[in-house]
Coordinates of C-alpha atoms in Angstrom, one line a residue:
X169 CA 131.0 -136.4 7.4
X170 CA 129.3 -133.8 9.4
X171 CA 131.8 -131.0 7.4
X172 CA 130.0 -132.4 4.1
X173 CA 126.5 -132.5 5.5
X174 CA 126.6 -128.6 6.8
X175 CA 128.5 -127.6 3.8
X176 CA 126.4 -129.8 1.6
X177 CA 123.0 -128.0 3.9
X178 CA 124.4 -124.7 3.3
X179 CA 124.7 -125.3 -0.6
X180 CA 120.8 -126.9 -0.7
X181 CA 119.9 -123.5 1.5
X182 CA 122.3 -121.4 -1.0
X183 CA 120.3 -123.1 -3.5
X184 CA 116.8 -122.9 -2.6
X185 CA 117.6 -119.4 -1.6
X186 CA 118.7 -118.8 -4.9
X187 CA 116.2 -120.0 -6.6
X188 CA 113.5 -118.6 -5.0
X189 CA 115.3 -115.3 -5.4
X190 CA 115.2 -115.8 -8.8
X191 CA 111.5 -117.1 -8.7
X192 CA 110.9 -114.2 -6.6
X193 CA 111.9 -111.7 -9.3
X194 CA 110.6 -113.2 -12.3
X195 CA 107.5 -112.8 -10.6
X196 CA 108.4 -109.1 -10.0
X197 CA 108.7 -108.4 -13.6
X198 CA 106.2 -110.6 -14.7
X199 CA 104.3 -108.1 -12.2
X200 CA 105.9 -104.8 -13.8
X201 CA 105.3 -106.0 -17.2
X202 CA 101.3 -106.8 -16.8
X203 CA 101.4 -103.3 -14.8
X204 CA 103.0 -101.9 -18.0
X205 CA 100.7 -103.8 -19.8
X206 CA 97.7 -102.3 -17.8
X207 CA 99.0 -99.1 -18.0
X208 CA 99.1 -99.3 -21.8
X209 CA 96.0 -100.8 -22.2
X210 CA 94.9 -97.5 -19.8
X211 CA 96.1 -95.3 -21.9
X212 CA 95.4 -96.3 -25.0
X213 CA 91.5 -96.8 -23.9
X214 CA 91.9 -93.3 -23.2
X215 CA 93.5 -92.0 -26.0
X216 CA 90.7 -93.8 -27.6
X217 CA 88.2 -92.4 -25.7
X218 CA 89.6 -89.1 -26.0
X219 CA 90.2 -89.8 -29.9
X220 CA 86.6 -90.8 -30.2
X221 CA 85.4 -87.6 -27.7
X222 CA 87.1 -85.3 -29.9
X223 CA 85.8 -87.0 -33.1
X224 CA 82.3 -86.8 -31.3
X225 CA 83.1 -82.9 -30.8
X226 CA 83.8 -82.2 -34.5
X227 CA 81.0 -83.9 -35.1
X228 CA 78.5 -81.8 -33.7
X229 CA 80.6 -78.9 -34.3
X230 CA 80.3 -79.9 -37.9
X231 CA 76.2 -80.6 -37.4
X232 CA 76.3 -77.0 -35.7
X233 CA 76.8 -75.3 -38.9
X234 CA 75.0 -77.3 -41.3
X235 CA 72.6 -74.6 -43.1
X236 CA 69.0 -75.6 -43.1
X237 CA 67.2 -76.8 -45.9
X238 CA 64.9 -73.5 -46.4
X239 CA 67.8 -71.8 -46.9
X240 CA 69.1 -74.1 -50.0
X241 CA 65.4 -74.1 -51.5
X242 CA 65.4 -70.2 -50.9
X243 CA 68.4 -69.4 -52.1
X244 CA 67.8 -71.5 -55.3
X245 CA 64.6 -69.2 -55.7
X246 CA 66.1 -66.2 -55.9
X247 CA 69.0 -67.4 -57.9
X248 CA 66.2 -68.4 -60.4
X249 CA 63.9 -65.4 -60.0
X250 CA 67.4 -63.2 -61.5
X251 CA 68.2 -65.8 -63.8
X252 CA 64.2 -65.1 -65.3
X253 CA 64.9 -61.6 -64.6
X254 CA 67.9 -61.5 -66.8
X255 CA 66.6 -63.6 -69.4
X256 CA 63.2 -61.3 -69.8
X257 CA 64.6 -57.6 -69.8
X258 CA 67.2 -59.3 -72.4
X259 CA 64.9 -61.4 -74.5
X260 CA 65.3 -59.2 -77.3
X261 CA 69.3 -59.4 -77.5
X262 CA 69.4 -62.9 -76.3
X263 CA 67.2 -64.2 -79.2
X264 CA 68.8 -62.5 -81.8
X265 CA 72.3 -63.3 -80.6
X266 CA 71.1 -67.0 -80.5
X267 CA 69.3 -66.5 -84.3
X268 CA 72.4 -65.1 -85.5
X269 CA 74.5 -68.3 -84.1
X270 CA 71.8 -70.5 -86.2
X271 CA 72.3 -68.9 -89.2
X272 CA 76.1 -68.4 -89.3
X273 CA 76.1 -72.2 -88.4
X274 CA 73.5 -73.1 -90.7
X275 CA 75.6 -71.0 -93.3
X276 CA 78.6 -72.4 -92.7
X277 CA 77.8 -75.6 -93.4
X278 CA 75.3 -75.4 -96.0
X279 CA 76.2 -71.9 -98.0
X280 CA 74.1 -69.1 -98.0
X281 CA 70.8 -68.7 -98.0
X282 CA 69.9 -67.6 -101.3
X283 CA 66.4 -65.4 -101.4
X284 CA 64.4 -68.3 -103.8
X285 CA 65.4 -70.5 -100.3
X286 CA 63.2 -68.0 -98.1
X287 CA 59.8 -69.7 -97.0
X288 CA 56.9 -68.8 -99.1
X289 CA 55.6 -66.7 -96.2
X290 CA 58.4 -64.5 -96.2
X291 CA 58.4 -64.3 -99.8
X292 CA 54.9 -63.1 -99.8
X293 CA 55.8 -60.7 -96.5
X294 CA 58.3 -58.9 -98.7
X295 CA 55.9 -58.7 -101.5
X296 CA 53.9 -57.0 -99.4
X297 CA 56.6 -54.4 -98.1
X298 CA 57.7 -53.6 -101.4
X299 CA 54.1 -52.7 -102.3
X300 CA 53.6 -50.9 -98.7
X301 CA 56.9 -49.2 -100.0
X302 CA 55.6 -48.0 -103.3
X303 CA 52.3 -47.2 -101.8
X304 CA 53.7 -44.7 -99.3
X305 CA 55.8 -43.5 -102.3
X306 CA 52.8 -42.5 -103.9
X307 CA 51.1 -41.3 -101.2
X308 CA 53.9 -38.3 -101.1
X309 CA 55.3 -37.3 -104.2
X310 CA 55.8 -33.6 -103.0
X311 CA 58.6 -35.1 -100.7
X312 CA 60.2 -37.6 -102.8
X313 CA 60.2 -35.3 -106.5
X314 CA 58.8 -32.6 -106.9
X315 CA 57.6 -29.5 -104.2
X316 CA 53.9 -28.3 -104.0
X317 CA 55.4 -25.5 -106.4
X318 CA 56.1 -28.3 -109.6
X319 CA 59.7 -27.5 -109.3
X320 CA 61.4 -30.9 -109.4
X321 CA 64.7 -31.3 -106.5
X322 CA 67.7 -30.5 -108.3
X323 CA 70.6 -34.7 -108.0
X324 CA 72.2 -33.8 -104.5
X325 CA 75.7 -34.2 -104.1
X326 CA 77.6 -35.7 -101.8
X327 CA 77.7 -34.2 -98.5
X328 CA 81.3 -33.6 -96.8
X329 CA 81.7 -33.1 -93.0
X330 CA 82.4 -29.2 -92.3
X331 CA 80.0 -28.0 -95.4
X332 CA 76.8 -26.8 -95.6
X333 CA 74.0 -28.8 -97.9
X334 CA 72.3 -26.3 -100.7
X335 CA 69.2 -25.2 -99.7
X336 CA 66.1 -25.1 -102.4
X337 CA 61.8 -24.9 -102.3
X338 CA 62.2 -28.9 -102.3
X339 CA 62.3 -28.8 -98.7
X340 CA 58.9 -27.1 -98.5
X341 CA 55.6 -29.1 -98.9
X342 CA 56.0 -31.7 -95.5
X343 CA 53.2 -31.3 -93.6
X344 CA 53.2 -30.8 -89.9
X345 CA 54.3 -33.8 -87.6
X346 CA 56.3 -34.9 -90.9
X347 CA 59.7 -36.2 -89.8
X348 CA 60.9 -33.1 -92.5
X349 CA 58.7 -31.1 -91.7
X350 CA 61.1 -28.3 -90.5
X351 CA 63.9 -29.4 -93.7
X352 CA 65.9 -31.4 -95.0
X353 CA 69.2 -31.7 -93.8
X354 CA 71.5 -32.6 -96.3
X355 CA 68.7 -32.1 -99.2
X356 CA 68.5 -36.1 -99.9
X357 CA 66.4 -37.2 -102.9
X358 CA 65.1 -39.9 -104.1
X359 CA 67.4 -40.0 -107.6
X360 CA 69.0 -43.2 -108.3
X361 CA 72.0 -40.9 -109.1
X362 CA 72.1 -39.5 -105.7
X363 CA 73.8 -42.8 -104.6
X364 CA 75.7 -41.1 -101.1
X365 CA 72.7 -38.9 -100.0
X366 CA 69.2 -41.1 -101.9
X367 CA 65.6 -40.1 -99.5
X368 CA 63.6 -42.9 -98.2
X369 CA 60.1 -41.9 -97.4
X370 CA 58.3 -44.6 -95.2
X371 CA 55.2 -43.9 -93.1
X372 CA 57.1 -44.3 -89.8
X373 CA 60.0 -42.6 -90.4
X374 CA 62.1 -41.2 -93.5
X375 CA 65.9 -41.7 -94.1
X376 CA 68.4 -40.0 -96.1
X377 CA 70.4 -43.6 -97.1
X378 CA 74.4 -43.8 -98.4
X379 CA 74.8 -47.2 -100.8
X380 CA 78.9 -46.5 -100.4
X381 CA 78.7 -47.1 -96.9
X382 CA 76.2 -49.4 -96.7
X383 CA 74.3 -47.4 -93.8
X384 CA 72.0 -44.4 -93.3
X385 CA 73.4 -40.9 -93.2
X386 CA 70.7 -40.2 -91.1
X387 CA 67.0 -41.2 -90.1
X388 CA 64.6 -38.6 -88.7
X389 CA 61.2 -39.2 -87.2
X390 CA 58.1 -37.6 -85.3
X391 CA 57.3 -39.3 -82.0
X392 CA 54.0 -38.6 -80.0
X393 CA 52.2 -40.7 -77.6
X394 CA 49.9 -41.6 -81.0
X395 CA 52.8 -43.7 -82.3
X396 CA 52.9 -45.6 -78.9
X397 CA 50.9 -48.7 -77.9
X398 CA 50.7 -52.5 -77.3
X399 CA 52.5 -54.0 -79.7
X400 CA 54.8 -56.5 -79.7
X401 CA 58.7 -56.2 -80.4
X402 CA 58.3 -58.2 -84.2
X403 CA 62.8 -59.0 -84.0
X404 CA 62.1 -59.4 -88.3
X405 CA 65.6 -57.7 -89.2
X406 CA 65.4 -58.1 -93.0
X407 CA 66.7 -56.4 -96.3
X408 CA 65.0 -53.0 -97.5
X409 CA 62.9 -54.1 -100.7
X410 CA 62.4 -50.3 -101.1
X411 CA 66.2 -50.0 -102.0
X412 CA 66.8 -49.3 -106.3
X413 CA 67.0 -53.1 -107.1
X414 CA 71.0 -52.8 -108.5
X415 CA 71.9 -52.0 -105.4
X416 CA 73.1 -54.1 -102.6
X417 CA 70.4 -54.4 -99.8
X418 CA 72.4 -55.6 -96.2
X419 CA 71.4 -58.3 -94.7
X420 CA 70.6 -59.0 -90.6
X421 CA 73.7 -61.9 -91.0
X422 CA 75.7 -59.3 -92.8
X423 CA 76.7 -57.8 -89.3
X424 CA 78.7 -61.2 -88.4
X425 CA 78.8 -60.3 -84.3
X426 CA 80.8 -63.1 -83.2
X427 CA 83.5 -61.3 -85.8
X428 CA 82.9 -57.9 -85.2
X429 CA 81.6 -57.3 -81.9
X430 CA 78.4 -54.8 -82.9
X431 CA 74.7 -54.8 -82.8
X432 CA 72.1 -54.0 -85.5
X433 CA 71.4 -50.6 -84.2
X434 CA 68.1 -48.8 -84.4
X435 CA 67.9 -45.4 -85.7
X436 CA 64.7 -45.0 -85.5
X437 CA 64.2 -47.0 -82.0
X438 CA 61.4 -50.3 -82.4
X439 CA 60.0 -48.9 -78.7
X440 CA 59.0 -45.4 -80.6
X441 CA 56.4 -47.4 -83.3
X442 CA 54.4 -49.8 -81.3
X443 CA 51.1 -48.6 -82.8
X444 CA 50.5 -51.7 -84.9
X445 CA 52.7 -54.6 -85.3
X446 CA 53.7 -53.1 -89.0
X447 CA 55.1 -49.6 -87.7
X448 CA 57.4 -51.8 -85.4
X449 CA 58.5 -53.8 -88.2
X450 CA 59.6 -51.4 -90.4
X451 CA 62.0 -50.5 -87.7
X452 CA 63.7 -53.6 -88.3
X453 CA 64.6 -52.6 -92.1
X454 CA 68.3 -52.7 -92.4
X455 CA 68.1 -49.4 -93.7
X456 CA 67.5 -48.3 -89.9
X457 CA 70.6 -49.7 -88.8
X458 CA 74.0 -48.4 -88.1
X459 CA 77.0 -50.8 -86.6
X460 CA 76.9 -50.1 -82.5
X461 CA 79.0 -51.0 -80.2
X462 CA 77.2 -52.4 -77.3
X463 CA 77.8 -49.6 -74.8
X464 CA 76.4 -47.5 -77.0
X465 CA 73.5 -49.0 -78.1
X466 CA 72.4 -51.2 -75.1
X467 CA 73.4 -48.2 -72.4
X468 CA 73.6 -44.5 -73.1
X469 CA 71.6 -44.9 -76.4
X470 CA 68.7 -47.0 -75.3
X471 CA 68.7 -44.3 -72.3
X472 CA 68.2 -41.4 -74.1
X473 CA 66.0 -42.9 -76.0
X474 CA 63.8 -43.9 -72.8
X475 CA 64.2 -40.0 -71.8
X476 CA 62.9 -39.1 -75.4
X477 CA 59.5 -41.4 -74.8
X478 CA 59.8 -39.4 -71.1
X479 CA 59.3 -36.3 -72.9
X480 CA 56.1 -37.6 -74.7
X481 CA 54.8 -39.0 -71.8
X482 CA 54.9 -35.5 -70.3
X483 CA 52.7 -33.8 -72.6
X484 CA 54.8 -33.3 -75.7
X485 CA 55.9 -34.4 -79.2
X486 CA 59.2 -34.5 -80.3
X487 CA 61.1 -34.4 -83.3
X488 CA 64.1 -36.3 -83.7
X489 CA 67.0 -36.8 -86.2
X490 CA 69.8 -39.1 -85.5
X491 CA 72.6 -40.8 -87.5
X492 CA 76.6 -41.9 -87.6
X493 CA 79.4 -39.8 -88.1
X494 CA 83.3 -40.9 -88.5
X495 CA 85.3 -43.8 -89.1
X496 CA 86.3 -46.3 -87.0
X497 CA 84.5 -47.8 -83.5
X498 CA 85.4 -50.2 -81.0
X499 CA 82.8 -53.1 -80.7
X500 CA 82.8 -56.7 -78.1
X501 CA 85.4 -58.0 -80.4
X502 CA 87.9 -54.9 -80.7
X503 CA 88.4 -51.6 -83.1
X504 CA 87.5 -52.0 -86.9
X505 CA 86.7 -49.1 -89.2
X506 CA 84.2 -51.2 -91.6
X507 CA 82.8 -54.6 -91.9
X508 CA 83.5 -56.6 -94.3
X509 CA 80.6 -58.1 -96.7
X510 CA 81.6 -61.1 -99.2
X511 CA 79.2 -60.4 -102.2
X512 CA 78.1 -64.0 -104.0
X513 CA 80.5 -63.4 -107.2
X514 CA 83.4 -63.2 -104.4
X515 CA 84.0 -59.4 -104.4
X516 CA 84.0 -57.3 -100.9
X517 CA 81.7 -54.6 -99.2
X518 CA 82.4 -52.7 -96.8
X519 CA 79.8 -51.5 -94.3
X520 CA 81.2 -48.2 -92.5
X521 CA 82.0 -48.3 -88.8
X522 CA 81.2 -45.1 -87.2
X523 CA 83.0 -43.7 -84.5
X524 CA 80.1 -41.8 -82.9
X525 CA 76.3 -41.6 -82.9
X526 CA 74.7 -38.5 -82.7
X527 CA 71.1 -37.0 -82.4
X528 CA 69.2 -34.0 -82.6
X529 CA 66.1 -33.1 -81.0
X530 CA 63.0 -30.4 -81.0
X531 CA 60.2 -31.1 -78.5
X532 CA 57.4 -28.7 -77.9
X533 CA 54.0 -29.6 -76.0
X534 CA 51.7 -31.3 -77.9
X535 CA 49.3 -29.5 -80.0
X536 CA 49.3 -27.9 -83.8
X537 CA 50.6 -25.3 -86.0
X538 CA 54.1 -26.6 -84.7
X539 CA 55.9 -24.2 -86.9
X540 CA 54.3 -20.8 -84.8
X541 CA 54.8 -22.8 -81.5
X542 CA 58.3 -23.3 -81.9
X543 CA 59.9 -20.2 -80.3
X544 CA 63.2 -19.9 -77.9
X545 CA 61.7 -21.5 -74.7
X546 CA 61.8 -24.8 -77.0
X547 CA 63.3 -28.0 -75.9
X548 CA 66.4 -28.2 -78.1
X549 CA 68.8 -31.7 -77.2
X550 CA 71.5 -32.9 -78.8
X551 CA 74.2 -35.5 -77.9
X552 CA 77.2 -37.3 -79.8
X553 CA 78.3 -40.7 -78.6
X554 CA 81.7 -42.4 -79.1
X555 CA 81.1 -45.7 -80.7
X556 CA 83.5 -47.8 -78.0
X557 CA 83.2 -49.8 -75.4
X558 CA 83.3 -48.4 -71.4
X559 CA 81.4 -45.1 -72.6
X560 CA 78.9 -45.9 -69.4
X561 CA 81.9 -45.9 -66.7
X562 CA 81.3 -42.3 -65.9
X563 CA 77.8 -42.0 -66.4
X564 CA 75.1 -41.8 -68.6
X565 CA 74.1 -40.0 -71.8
X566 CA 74.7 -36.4 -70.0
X567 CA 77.7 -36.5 -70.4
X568 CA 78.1 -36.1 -74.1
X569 CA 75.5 -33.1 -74.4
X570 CA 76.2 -30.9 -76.7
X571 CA 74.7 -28.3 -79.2
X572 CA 72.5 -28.8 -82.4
X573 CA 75.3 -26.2 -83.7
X574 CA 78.3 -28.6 -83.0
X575 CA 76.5 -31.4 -85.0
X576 CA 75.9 -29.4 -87.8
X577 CA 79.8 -28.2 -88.1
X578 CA 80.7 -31.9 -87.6
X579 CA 78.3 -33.5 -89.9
X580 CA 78.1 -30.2 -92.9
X581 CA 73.9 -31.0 -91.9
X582 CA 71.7 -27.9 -91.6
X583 CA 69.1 -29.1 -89.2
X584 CA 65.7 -27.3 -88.5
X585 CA 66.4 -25.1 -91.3
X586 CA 62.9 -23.6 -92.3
X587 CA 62.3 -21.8 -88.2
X588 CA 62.8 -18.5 -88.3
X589 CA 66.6 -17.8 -88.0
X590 CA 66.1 -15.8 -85.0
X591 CA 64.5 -18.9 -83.3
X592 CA 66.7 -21.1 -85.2
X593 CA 69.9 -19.8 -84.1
X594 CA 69.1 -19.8 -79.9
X595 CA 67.9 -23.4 -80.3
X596 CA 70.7 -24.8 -81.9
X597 CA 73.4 -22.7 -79.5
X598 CA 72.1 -24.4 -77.0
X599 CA 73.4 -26.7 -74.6
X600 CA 71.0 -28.6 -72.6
X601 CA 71.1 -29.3 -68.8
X602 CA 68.6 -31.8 -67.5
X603 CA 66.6 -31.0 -64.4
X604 CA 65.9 -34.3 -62.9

């Protein structure tokens, strides 16, 4: 019995022993795991406060660089001050790109505008011209038929590049600060026959017109600070009323920009009559206008023509003939050689596309008997312009100087004819070199 009882004792101690081993590590890892626990719990407060630390520091690194409001409102201000800018020194274009989008669309979907459509007010405002017209007409008949001699101008023919124009009294009888008051270049009249070379006599300026092209041959004017004052740009491109009525009379929509990719280009610029609000509208007949590209005519063009009004401010007067020459320009829209005009009985026109602009001028300082004062020292000028586009890229209008001489072999013109031809034939060798 004692035997059982130790070995029985030894089994309750085994036992007890046993289980309070066992106790003994299930407390141990009940221990580990709430230290595992902790340790999580640690290190996931601080990845969390290192998480919300580093979102803290992008934070003010993102506050850091946050541009102050003065800067926004100043910033908008001179955005809009060039936006203003932009808009003002380009009012002129802008409107009339904008008019021209109004009537196209307006055309488009109602038809053209037929002339009993015009407003009364325009009706009566060409009224008006056309007696202006025939007025000034009057006013010079010398000029336009006959010479101070009686003898009448003999029908002009058509001039050809590389030929000289006849020469007859008809050219005498302009007085002085007349735009022809040194000649006629290509001896235009003002014969319904002379269809290809037919004068224009206006007040402000005088053009020698061409009905097969639909555009002047050339327009020449006299420019002192007299024909230079306050008035407004009057934008009024319109039809010439002064044209013979069986003949078609181009219209401002006729030049279809969105198609062709050329401005209504001043001969005669509107900045050289500013006198009175009627000098400056005349220089939106359509007779003044010759297809541009917009290189030339918003660039070296307008430029020389701002050096030409230079000139005048300086103390001089000028006179100035300009015109197109060639076939075939490149314009905002690509290279055409004519623009196409659909007449109301559904035949074509075509309006010539020049591939260059030229100009010649004479300026001498301000004063009278211009024809004695002319000598060799005399300003002589003359450029010729491609009709493209990029004709700035290398700079401005000195770079297509040339002679009055190389005009005149190019166009078959004879400019400045009545100067003596000892005077005559220095000026128009010439090459000018600006001192600036």
């Amino acid at each position: 019995m004692a035997t059982k009882t130790e070995s029985d004792t030894k089994k309750t101690t085994a036992k007890k022993t046993t289980g309070s081993g066992s106790k003994t590590t299930a407390a141990k890892s009940t221990a580990a795991k709430t230290t595992t626990a902790k340790t999580t719990a640690a290190k996931t407060s601080s990845t969390a406060k290192s998480t919300s630390k580093s979102t803290s520091s992008r934070s003010k690194k993102t506050k850091s660089v946050k541009l102050p409001k003065w800067l926004y409102i100043l910033a908008f201000i001179v955005l809009a001050v060039y936006v203003g800018w932009f808009v003002y020194t380009n009012r002129a274009e802008l409107w009339d790109i904008a008019k021209t989008e109004i009537q196209a669309a307006t055309e488009e979907y109602f038809g053209p505008i037929v002339e009993s459509e015009l407003p009364e007010e325009q009706e009566e405002a060409k009224k008006q011209a056309a007696e202006k017209g025939a007025e000034s007409t009057a006013k010079k008949p010398a000029s336009t038929e006959a010479s101070k001699t009686g003898k009448t101008k003999p029908a002009a023919t058509k001039i050809v590049a590389g030929e000289k124009g006849y020469s007859f009294e008809g050219d005498l009888g302009y007085a002085e600060n007349d735009p022809l008051f040194f000649g006629n270049p290509s001896d235009a009249v003002a014969d319904i026959n002379a269809n290809t070379n037919y004068l224009m006599i206006k007040d402000q300026y005088t053009v020698s017109y061409n009905d097969e092209l639909l555009i002047p041959n050339w327009v020449a004017w006299h420019l002192s600070k007299e024909n230079m004052g306050d008035s407004d740009r009057m934008d009024d491109f319109r039809p010439d009323p002064d044209l013979p009525k069986d003949w078609y009379a181009v219209k401002k929509a006729d030049y279809q920009y969105n198609t062709y990719g050329y401005d209504r280009g001043h001969v005669c610029p509107s900045a050289d009559r500013t006198a009175t609000k009627n000098d400056n509208s005349m220089t939106f007949l359509m007779t003044n206008m010759m297809p541009q590209s917009p290189d030339n005519n918003r660039v070296i063009w307008m430029h020389f023509e701002n050096f030409e009004r230079e000139l005048v401010a300086q103390g001089n007067e000028v006179y100035i003939i300009a015109g197109p020459y060639g076939k075939g320009g490149t314009g905002a829209t690509g290279y055409f050689e004519e623009v196409e005009i659909k007449m109301k009985d559904g035949t074509i026109r075509n309006m010539r596309v020049p591939s260059h602009t030229w100009k010649v001028v004479i300026a001498i300082p301000a004063g009278k008997d211009d024809m004695s004062r002319v000598d060799e020292k005399a300003t002589a000028i003359a450029i010729n312009v491609p009709n493209g586009m990029g004709i700035a890229k290398n700079g401005d209008w000195e770079q297509y100087l040339t002679s009055i001489d190389e005009i005149e072999t190019m166009t078959g013109y004879d400019f400045f004819e009545l100067l003596p031809d000892s005077v005559e034939d220095v000026l128009e060798a010439k090459v000018y070199e600006r001192v600036k």
